[in-house]
Coordinates of C-alpha atoms in Angstrom, one line a residue:
Chain A
X1 CA -0.9 -22.7 21.2
X2 CA -3.0 -24.2 18.4
X3 CA -2.2 -23.2 14.9
X4 CA -5.6 -21.7 14.4
X5 CA -5.3 -19.4 17.4
X6 CA -2.2 -17.9 15.7
X7 CA -4.6 -16.6 13.1
X8 CA -7.6 -15.6 15.2
X9 CA -5.5 -13.7 17.8
X10 CA -4.4 -11.3 15.1
X11 CA -8.0 -10.6 14.2
X12 CA -9.4 -10.0 17.7
X13 CA -7.1 -10.3 20.7
X14 CA -4.1 -8.6 19.1
X15 CA -5.9 -6.6 16.4
X16 CA -3.2 -4.3 15.1
X17 CA -5.4 -1.3 14.6
X18 CA -7.8 -1.3 17.5
X19 CA -5.7 -3.1 20.2
X20 CA -2.0 -2.7 19.4
X21 CA -2.7 0.7 17.7
X22 CA 0.1 0.2 15.2
X23 CA 0.3 1.4 11.6
X24 CA -1.8 4.5 12.1
X25 CA -0.4 6.3 9.1
X26 CA -1.9 4.1 6.4
X27 CA -5.0 3.6 8.7
X28 CA -5.8 7.3 8.7
X29 CA -4.6 8.0 5.2
X30 CA -6.1 5.3 3.0
X31 CA -9.5 4.6 4.6
X32 CA -11.4 7.2 2.6
X33 CA -13.4 4.4 1.1
X34 CA -14.0 0.8 2.0
X35 CA -12.4 -0.5 -1.2
X36 CA -9.2 1.5 -0.7
X37 CA -8.9 0.3 2.9
X38 CA -9.4 -3.3 1.8
X39 CA -6.8 -2.9 -1.0
X40 CA -4.2 -1.4 1.4
X41 CA -4.9 -4.1 4.0
X42 CA -4.4 -6.9 1.5
X43 CA -1.2 -5.4 0.1
X44 CA 0.1 -5.1 3.6
X45 CA -1.0 -8.7 4.4
X46 CA 1.0 -9.9 1.4
X47 CA 4.2 -8.1 2.5
X48 CA 3.6 -9.2 6.1
X49 CA 3.4 -12.9 5.4
X50 CA 6.4 -12.9 3.1
X51 CA 8.5 -10.7 5.4
X52 CA 7.6 -12.8 8.5
X53 CA 8.7 -15.9 6.6
X54 CA 11.9 -14.6 5.3
X55 CA 12.9 -13.0 8.6
X56 CA 12.1 -16.0 10.7
X57 CA 14.3 -18.0 8.2
X58 CA 17.3 -15.7 8.3
X59 CA 17.0 -14.4 11.9
X60 CA 19.5 -17.0 13.4
X61 CA 22.2 -15.8 10.9
X62 CA 21.9 -12.1 11.7
X63 CA 24.1 -10.5 14.4
X64 CA 21.9 -8.7 16.9
X65 CA 23.3 -5.2 16.3
X66 CA 22.4 -5.2 12.6
X67 CA 19.0 -6.9 13.0
X68 CA 16.9 -3.8 12.2
X69 CA 18.9 -2.6 9.1
X70 CA 18.7 -6.2 7.7
X71 CA 15.0 -6.4 8.3
X72 CA 14.3 -3.1 6.7
X73 CA 16.3 -4.1 3.6
X74 CA 14.2 -7.3 3.4
X75 CA 10.9 -5.5 3.8
X76 CA 11.8 -2.7 1.4
X77 CA 12.9 -5.3 -1.2
X78 CA 9.6 -7.1 -0.8
X79 CA 7.5 -3.9 -1.1
X80 CA 9.3 -2.9 -4.3
X81 CA 8.7 -6.4 -5.8
X82 CA 5.0 -6.0 -4.9
X83 CA 5.0 -2.6 -6.5
X84 CA 6.5 -3.9 -9.8
X85 CA 4.1 -6.8 -9.9
X86 CA 1.1 -4.6 -9.2
X87 CA 2.1 -2.1 -11.8
X88 CA 2.6 -4.9 -14.4
X89 CA -0.4 -7.1 -13.8
X90 CA -3.1 -5.1 -11.9
X91 CA -2.5 -1.5 -13.2
X92 CA -6.1 -0.4 -12.2
X93 CA -5.5 -1.3 -8.5
X94 CA -2.1 0.2 -8.6
X95 CA -3.6 3.5 -9.9
X96 CA -5.7 3.7 -6.7
X97 CA -3.2 2.5 -4.2
X98 CA 0.1 3.4 -5.9
X99 CA 0.8 6.3 -3.5
X100 CA 0.4 4.2 -0.4
X101 CA 2.3 1.0 -1.4
X102 CA 5.8 2.5 -0.6
X103 CA 4.4 3.4 2.8
X104 CA 4.2 -0.2 3.7
X105 CA 8.0 -0.2 4.2
X106 CA 7.6 2.1 7.2
X107 CA 4.5 0.5 8.5
X108 CA 5.1 -0.3 12.2
X109 CA 3.1 -3.5 12.0
X110 CA 5.5 -5.2 9.5
X111 CA 8.6 -4.3 11.5
X112 CA 6.8 -4.9 14.8
X113 CA 5.8 -8.4 13.9
X114 CA 9.4 -9.1 12.6
X115 CA 10.8 -8.0 16.0
X116 CA 8.1 -9.4 18.3
X117 CA 7.3 -12.7 16.6
X118 CA 9.0 -13.8 13.4
X119 CA 12.6 -13.7 14.7
X120 CA 11.8 -16.0 17.6
X121 CA 9.4 -18.5 15.9
X122 CA 9.4 -21.0 13.1
X123 CA 8.7 -20.2 9.4
X124 CA 5.3 -21.8 9.4
X125 CA 4.2 -20.1 12.7
X126 CA 5.5 -16.8 11.4
X127 CA 3.5 -17.2 8.2
X128 CA 0.3 -17.9 10.2
X129 CA 1.0 -14.9 12.4
X130 CA 1.4 -12.8 9.2
X131 CA -2.0 -14.1 7.9
X132 CA -3.7 -13.4 11.2
X133 CA -2.3 -9.9 11.8
X134 CA -2.7 -9.1 8.1
X135 CA -6.4 -10.1 8.1
X136 CA -7.0 -8.2 11.3
X137 CA -5.5 -5.1 9.7
X138 CA -7.5 -5.6 6.5
X139 CA -10.8 -6.0 8.4
X140 CA -10.2 -2.9 10.6
X141 CA -9.3 -0.8 7.5
X142 CA -12.3 -2.0 5.6
X143 CA -14.6 -1.2 8.5
X144 CA -13.1 2.2 9.0
X145 CA -13.3 2.9 5.3
X146 CA -16.9 1.6 5.2
X147 CA -18.0 4.0 7.9
X148 CA -16.2 7.0 6.5
X149 CA -17.5 6.3 3.0
X150 CA -21.1 5.8 4.3
X151 CA -21.1 9.0 6.4
X152 CA -19.0 11.2 4.1
X153 CA -20.1 10.1 0.7
X154 CA -23.4 8.3 1.4
X155 CA -22.2 5.3 -0.6
X156 CA -21.2 1.7 0.1
X157 CA -18.2 0.1 -1.8
X158 CA -18.5 2.8 -4.4
X159 CA -22.3 2.5 -5.0
X160 CA -24.2 5.6 -4.2
X161 CA -27.1 5.0 -1.8
X162 CA -28.7 8.4 -1.8
X163 CA -28.0 11.4 -4.0
X164 CA -26.2 14.3 -2.5
X165 CA -23.3 14.9 -0.3
X166 CA -22.8 13.4 3.1
X167 CA -20.9 14.9 6.1
X168 CA -17.8 15.9 4.2
X169 CA -15.7 16.0 7.3
X170 CA -15.7 12.3 7.4
X171 CA -13.9 11.9 4.1
X172 CA -11.2 14.4 5.3
X173 CA -8.6 13.9 8.0
X174 CA -10.6 14.9 11.1
X175 CA -13.2 12.3 10.2
X176 CA -10.5 9.6 10.1
X177 CA -9.6 10.4 13.7
X178 CA -13.2 10.5 14.9
X179 CA -14.2 7.2 13.2
X180 CA -11.0 5.5 14.5
X181 CA -11.6 6.7 18.0
X182 CA -15.3 5.6 18.2
X183 CA -14.6 2.2 16.5
X184 CA -11.7 1.6 19.0
X185 CA -14.1 2.2 21.9
X186 CA -16.8 -0.1 20.4
X187 CA -14.2 -2.8 19.6
X188 CA -12.7 -2.9 23.0
X189 CA -16.1 -2.8 24.7
X190 CA -17.3 -5.7 22.6
X191 CA -14.1 -7.7 23.2
X192 CA -14.7 -7.7 27.0
Chain B
X1 CA 18.7 -16.5 18.8
X2 CA 20.8 -13.8 17.2
X3 CA 24.6 -14.2 17.1
X4 CA 27.2 -12.1 18.9
X5 CA 28.0 -9.0 16.8
X6 CA 31.5 -8.4 15.6
X7 CA 32.6 -5.9 13.1
X8 CA 33.4 -8.6 10.5
X9 CA 30.2 -10.5 10.8
X10 CA 28.0 -7.3 10.8
X11 CA 29.7 -6.1 7.6
X12 CA 29.4 -9.5 5.9
X13 CA 25.8 -9.9 6.9
X14 CA 24.7 -6.5 5.7
X15 CA 26.6 -6.9 2.5
X16 CA 25.0 -10.3 1.8
X17 CA 21.5 -9.1 2.7
X18 CA 21.8 -6.0 0.4
X19 CA 23.4 -8.1 -2.4
X20 CA 20.6 -10.7 -2.4
X21 CA 17.9 -8.0 -2.1
X22 CA 19.3 -6.0 -5.1
X23 CA 19.7 -9.2 -7.2
X24 CA 16.1 -10.1 -6.6
X25 CA 14.9 -6.5 -7.4
X26 CA 17.0 -6.5 -10.6
X27 CA 15.4 -9.8 -11.6
X28 CA 11.9 -8.7 -10.9
X29 CA 12.5 -5.4 -12.7
X30 CA 13.7 -7.2 -15.8
X31 CA 10.7 -9.5 -15.8
X32 CA 8.1 -6.9 -15.2
X33 CA 9.6 -4.1 -17.4
X34 CA 7.7 -5.1 -20.5
X35 CA 4.3 -5.8 -18.9
X36 CA 4.6 -2.4 -17.1
X37 CA 5.3 -0.6 -20.4
X38 CA 2.5 -2.5 -22.1
X39 CA 0.0 -1.6 -19.3
X40 CA 0.9 2.0 -19.5
X41 CA 0.6 2.1 -23.2
X42 CA -2.8 0.4 -23.0
X43 CA -3.9 3.0 -20.6
X44 CA -2.7 5.9 -22.8
X45 CA -4.3 4.3 -25.9
X46 CA -7.6 3.7 -24.0
X47 CA -7.6 7.4 -22.9
X48 CA -6.9 8.6 -26.5
X49 CA -9.7 6.4 -27.9
X50 CA -12.1 7.9 -25.5
X51 CA -11.4 11.6 -26.2
X52 CA -11.0 12.0 -29.9
X53 CA -13.2 11.2 -32.9
X54 CA -12.8 7.9 -34.6
X55 CA -9.3 7.4 -36.1
X56 CA -7.4 4.6 -37.9
X57 CA -3.7 5.4 -37.2
X58 CA -1.7 4.6 -34.1
X59 CA -1.5 8.0 -32.3
X60 CA 0.9 6.7 -29.7
X61 CA 3.5 6.0 -32.5
X62 CA 3.2 9.6 -33.8
X63 CA 3.3 11.4 -30.5
X64 CA 5.5 14.4 -29.9
X65 CA 6.3 16.7 -27.0
X66 CA 5.4 20.3 -26.8
X67 CA 6.7 22.7 -24.2
X68 CA 4.7 25.9 -23.3
X69 CA 5.6 28.1 -20.4
X70 CA 8.0 25.5 -19.2
X71 CA 5.3 22.8 -18.9
X72 CA 5.7 19.7 -21.0
X73 CA 2.7 18.2 -22.7
X74 CA 2.5 15.2 -25.1
X75 CA 0.4 15.4 -28.2
X76 CA -1.1 12.4 -29.9
X77 CA -2.4 13.2 -33.4
X78 CA -5.4 11.1 -34.4
X79 CA -5.8 10.6 -38.2
X80 CA -8.3 8.9 -40.4
X81 CA -7.1 8.1 -44.0
X82 CA -4.1 10.4 -43.5
X83 CA -6.3 13.4 -42.5
X84 CA -6.0 14.8 -39.0
X85 CA -9.4 14.3 -37.3
X86 CA -8.3 15.5 -33.8
X87 CA -5.5 15.7 -31.3
X88 CA -5.3 14.0 -27.9
X89 CA -3.2 16.1 -25.5
X90 CA -1.8 14.7 -22.3
X91 CA -1.3 17.7 -20.0
X92 CA -0.9 18.1 -16.3
X93 CA -1.0 20.6 -13.5
X94 CA 0.5 20.6 -10.1
X95 CA -2.2 22.8 -8.5
X96 CA -4.5 19.9 -7.5
X97 CA -5.6 19.5 -3.9
X98 CA -3.6 16.3 -3.6
X99 CA -0.8 17.1 -6.0
X100 CA -0.6 16.4 -9.7
X101 CA -3.6 15.9 -12.0
X102 CA -2.9 14.5 -15.4
X103 CA -5.6 14.7 -18.1
X104 CA -6.0 13.5 -21.6
X105 CA -7.9 16.2 -23.5
X106 CA -9.2 15.6 -27.0
X107 CA -9.4 18.5 -29.5
X108 CA -11.1 18.9 -32.8
X109 CA -8.8 20.4 -35.5
X110 CA -10.6 23.7 -34.9
X111 CA -9.6 23.8 -31.2
X112 CA -12.9 22.8 -29.6
X113 CA -12.8 20.2 -26.9
X114 CA -14.2 16.8 -27.8
X115 CA -13.9 15.1 -24.4
X116 CA -11.6 14.9 -21.4
X117 CA -10.4 12.0 -19.4
X118 CA -8.4 11.8 -16.2
X119 CA -5.2 9.8 -16.4
X120 CA -4.0 10.2 -12.9
X121 CA -4.9 12.3 -9.8
X122 CA -4.6 12.2 -6.1
X123 CA -7.7 14.1 -5.1
X124 CA -9.9 13.3 -2.1
X125 CA -12.3 10.4 -2.8
X126 CA -15.9 11.6 -2.6
X127 CA -14.9 15.2 -3.2
X128 CA -12.3 16.2 -5.8
X129 CA -12.2 12.6 -7.1
X130 CA -15.5 13.3 -8.8
X131 CA -13.5 14.6 -11.8
X132 CA -13.1 11.0 -12.8
X133 CA -16.8 10.6 -13.3
X134 CA -17.1 11.1 -17.0
X135 CA -20.9 11.4 -16.8
X136 CA -21.0 14.2 -14.3
X137 CA -22.0 17.8 -15.2
X138 CA -18.6 19.1 -14.2
X139 CA -16.8 17.0 -16.8
X140 CA -19.4 17.2 -19.6
X141 CA -19.6 20.9 -19.5
X142 CA -16.2 21.2 -21.3
X143 CA -17.4 19.1 -24.2
X144 CA -17.8 21.0 -27.5
X145 CA -16.5 24.2 -25.8
X146 CA -13.7 26.1 -27.5
X147 CA -11.2 27.8 -25.0
X148 CA -10.7 30.6 -27.6
X149 CA -14.5 31.4 -27.5
X150 CA -14.9 34.7 -25.6
X151 CA -18.3 33.5 -24.4
X152 CA -16.7 30.6 -22.5
X153 CA -14.1 31.7 -20.0
X154 CA -12.4 28.6 -18.7
X155 CA -12.2 29.5 -15.1
X156 CA -14.5 28.6 -12.3
X157 CA -17.5 30.9 -11.6
X158 CA -16.2 31.9 -8.2
X159 CA -13.2 33.5 -10.0
X160 CA -15.4 35.2 -12.6
X161 CA -15.4 32.5 -15.3
X162 CA -18.0 30.2 -16.8
X163 CA -17.2 26.8 -15.3
X164 CA -19.4 25.3 -12.7
X165 CA -17.1 24.0 -10.0
X166 CA -17.7 20.8 -8.1
X167 CA -19.3 21.5 -4.7
X168 CA -16.7 21.7 -1.9
X169 CA -13.9 21.1 -4.4
X170 CA -13.1 24.5 -5.8
X171 CA -9.3 23.9 -5.7
X172 CA -9.7 20.7 -7.7
X173 CA -12.0 22.4 -10.2
X174 CA -9.5 25.2 -10.6
X175 CA -6.7 22.7 -11.2
X176 CA -8.8 20.9 -13.7
X177 CA -9.4 24.1 -15.7
X178 CA -5.7 24.8 -15.4
X179 CA -4.8 21.4 -16.9
X180 CA -7.3 21.8 -19.7
X181 CA -5.9 25.2 -20.4
X182 CA -2.3 23.8 -20.5
X183 CA -3.6 21.1 -22.9
X184 CA -5.1 23.9 -25.1
X185 CA -1.9 25.9 -25.1
X186 CA 0.0 22.9 -26.1
X187 CA -2.5 22.2 -28.9
X188 CA -2.2 25.7 -30.2
X189 CA 1.6 25.4 -30.1
X190 CA 1.4 22.1 -32.0
X191 CA -1.1 23.4 -34.5
X192 CA 1.1 26.4 -35.3
X193 CA 4.0 24.2 -36.1
X194 CA 2.0 21.7 -38.0
X195 CA 2.3 22.2 -41.8
X196 CA -0.5 19.8 -42.5
X197 CA -3.1 22.3 -41.3
X198 CA -3.4 24.9 -44.0
X199 CA -6.9 26.3 -43.7
X200 CA -7.1 28.7 -40.8
X201 CA -10.5 29.0 -39.3
X202 CA -11.3 32.1 -37.1
X203 CA -11.0 29.9 -34.0
X204 CA -7.5 29.0 -35.0
X205 CA -6.6 32.7 -35.6
X206 CA -7.8 33.4 -32.1
X207 CA -5.9 30.4 -30.9
X208 CA -2.7 31.6 -32.5
X209 CA -3.1 35.0 -30.9
X210 CA -3.3 33.3 -27.6
X211 CA -0.2 31.2 -28.3
X212 CA 1.7 34.3 -29.3
X213 CA 0.7 35.9 -26.0
X214 CA 1.7 32.8 -24.2
X215 CA 5.1 32.7 -25.8
X216 CA 5.6 36.4 -25.1
X217 CA 4.9 35.7 -21.5
X218 CA 7.4 32.9 -21.6
X219 CA 10.0 35.3 -22.9
X220 CA 9.4 37.7 -20.1

C-alpha cells in the first residue's frame, strides 16, 4: 500500500463518520456550527496522530491483557496536555471547545485506530493513518456543522446570510441526527 | 506483537505507563501554569474594561469576594484618581439552558447598569448563544437601567417583567436576568460595606432595602 493511500483511505474509503460510524458523540454534540465542527476535528486529529505514534512505538512492550488500560492512559495524558496547551496559548478557541476536549479521551476513533492499526504498524505508517482518519473526521464534522448552521441559523462560518431565524430544529439535537443520516446516505451513494 | 501476560510484567508495565504519563503531565502543567493564569487575567481585564467607565487603577488587584444568598460573586472596583467610577461584578447563574452562565456586569456608583459582557456560557449556538452578541437588542436593553427602578422589572415579559427575551431562548434569557440580578445583589452588598461611598442617592437607599430583604431571606 502506497503511503499516500494511507491518508486518502481515511478521508473516503474508511471515513470515520460516514463509513465506520465511529465517534458519534462528538459528531452529534459539537457540530452546531461549521467552525465548532472543524475545531473539534482538528483537536481530535492532533490527539490521533500523537496517540497512534506513541502506541505503535510502545505496543511491542505491552503485555496483551493490559493493552487497553495502557492505551487509555496514553490517550488521556495526551488529551490533558492538549487541554493545558490550548488554555495557555489559544484561550479563545478553548473557550468554544473547552467542554468537548475531555471527550476526545472516550472517542471511539482514537482507541479504535490504536487497536486496529497503530499496534500492528510502524510509527510512520501510524502517523499517516492518524492524519488520514483525522482529516476525514474533520471534513465530515465541518460539513455536518456547515449544513446545520446554514439550515438552522441561516449563516455560513458565523456570517449571517439572511436576517431572521432558520429552522431551529437543525441547531438542536434532532437536527444533528437528521443531517447525519442524510449526509451518510449521500456520501455512500457518491462513493459507489 | 504483544507479549505473554504475567502478573509481574502487567504490573510493571502499567506502573511504568502511569509514571511516565504523570511525569509528562506534571511537566506540562508547570510550564503552562503561568500562561494560563495570564490568559485568564487578560480575559477578566478585557471584560472589566468593556463594562465600566474609564478608570486608571488595576481593578483586578483590588478585587474582593461577596457572598449573597450563598452565591459568590467577585467585585472589581474601578477608580479614577482615587474616586470610584464604577464596579465590575463577575456573577454567575446555574439556570442556563446548557449549564452555568458567567457575566461581567458594570455598575455606576448609583447602581445603574453600564454594560454587560458574557465571560463564559454553554448555550445553544444560534439560539441562546446570542447573549454574546453585545450589539443585539437583548443585551443593550440592560444598559443604563437600574434594577432598583420600579419601572424596570428585571424579569422576562413572559413572566410579567420588562425584559424582551430572545426568541426561542426564554430559558437563557431568564438565566441572563438571574445572573444580572445576582451581580446587582452583590453590588448592593459591596456598596453597603464600602465606607468610601458616603453620599446616599435615592437609588442606593432602594438598593439597600433590597439588600436587607435579601439578607433576611438568607437568614430564613
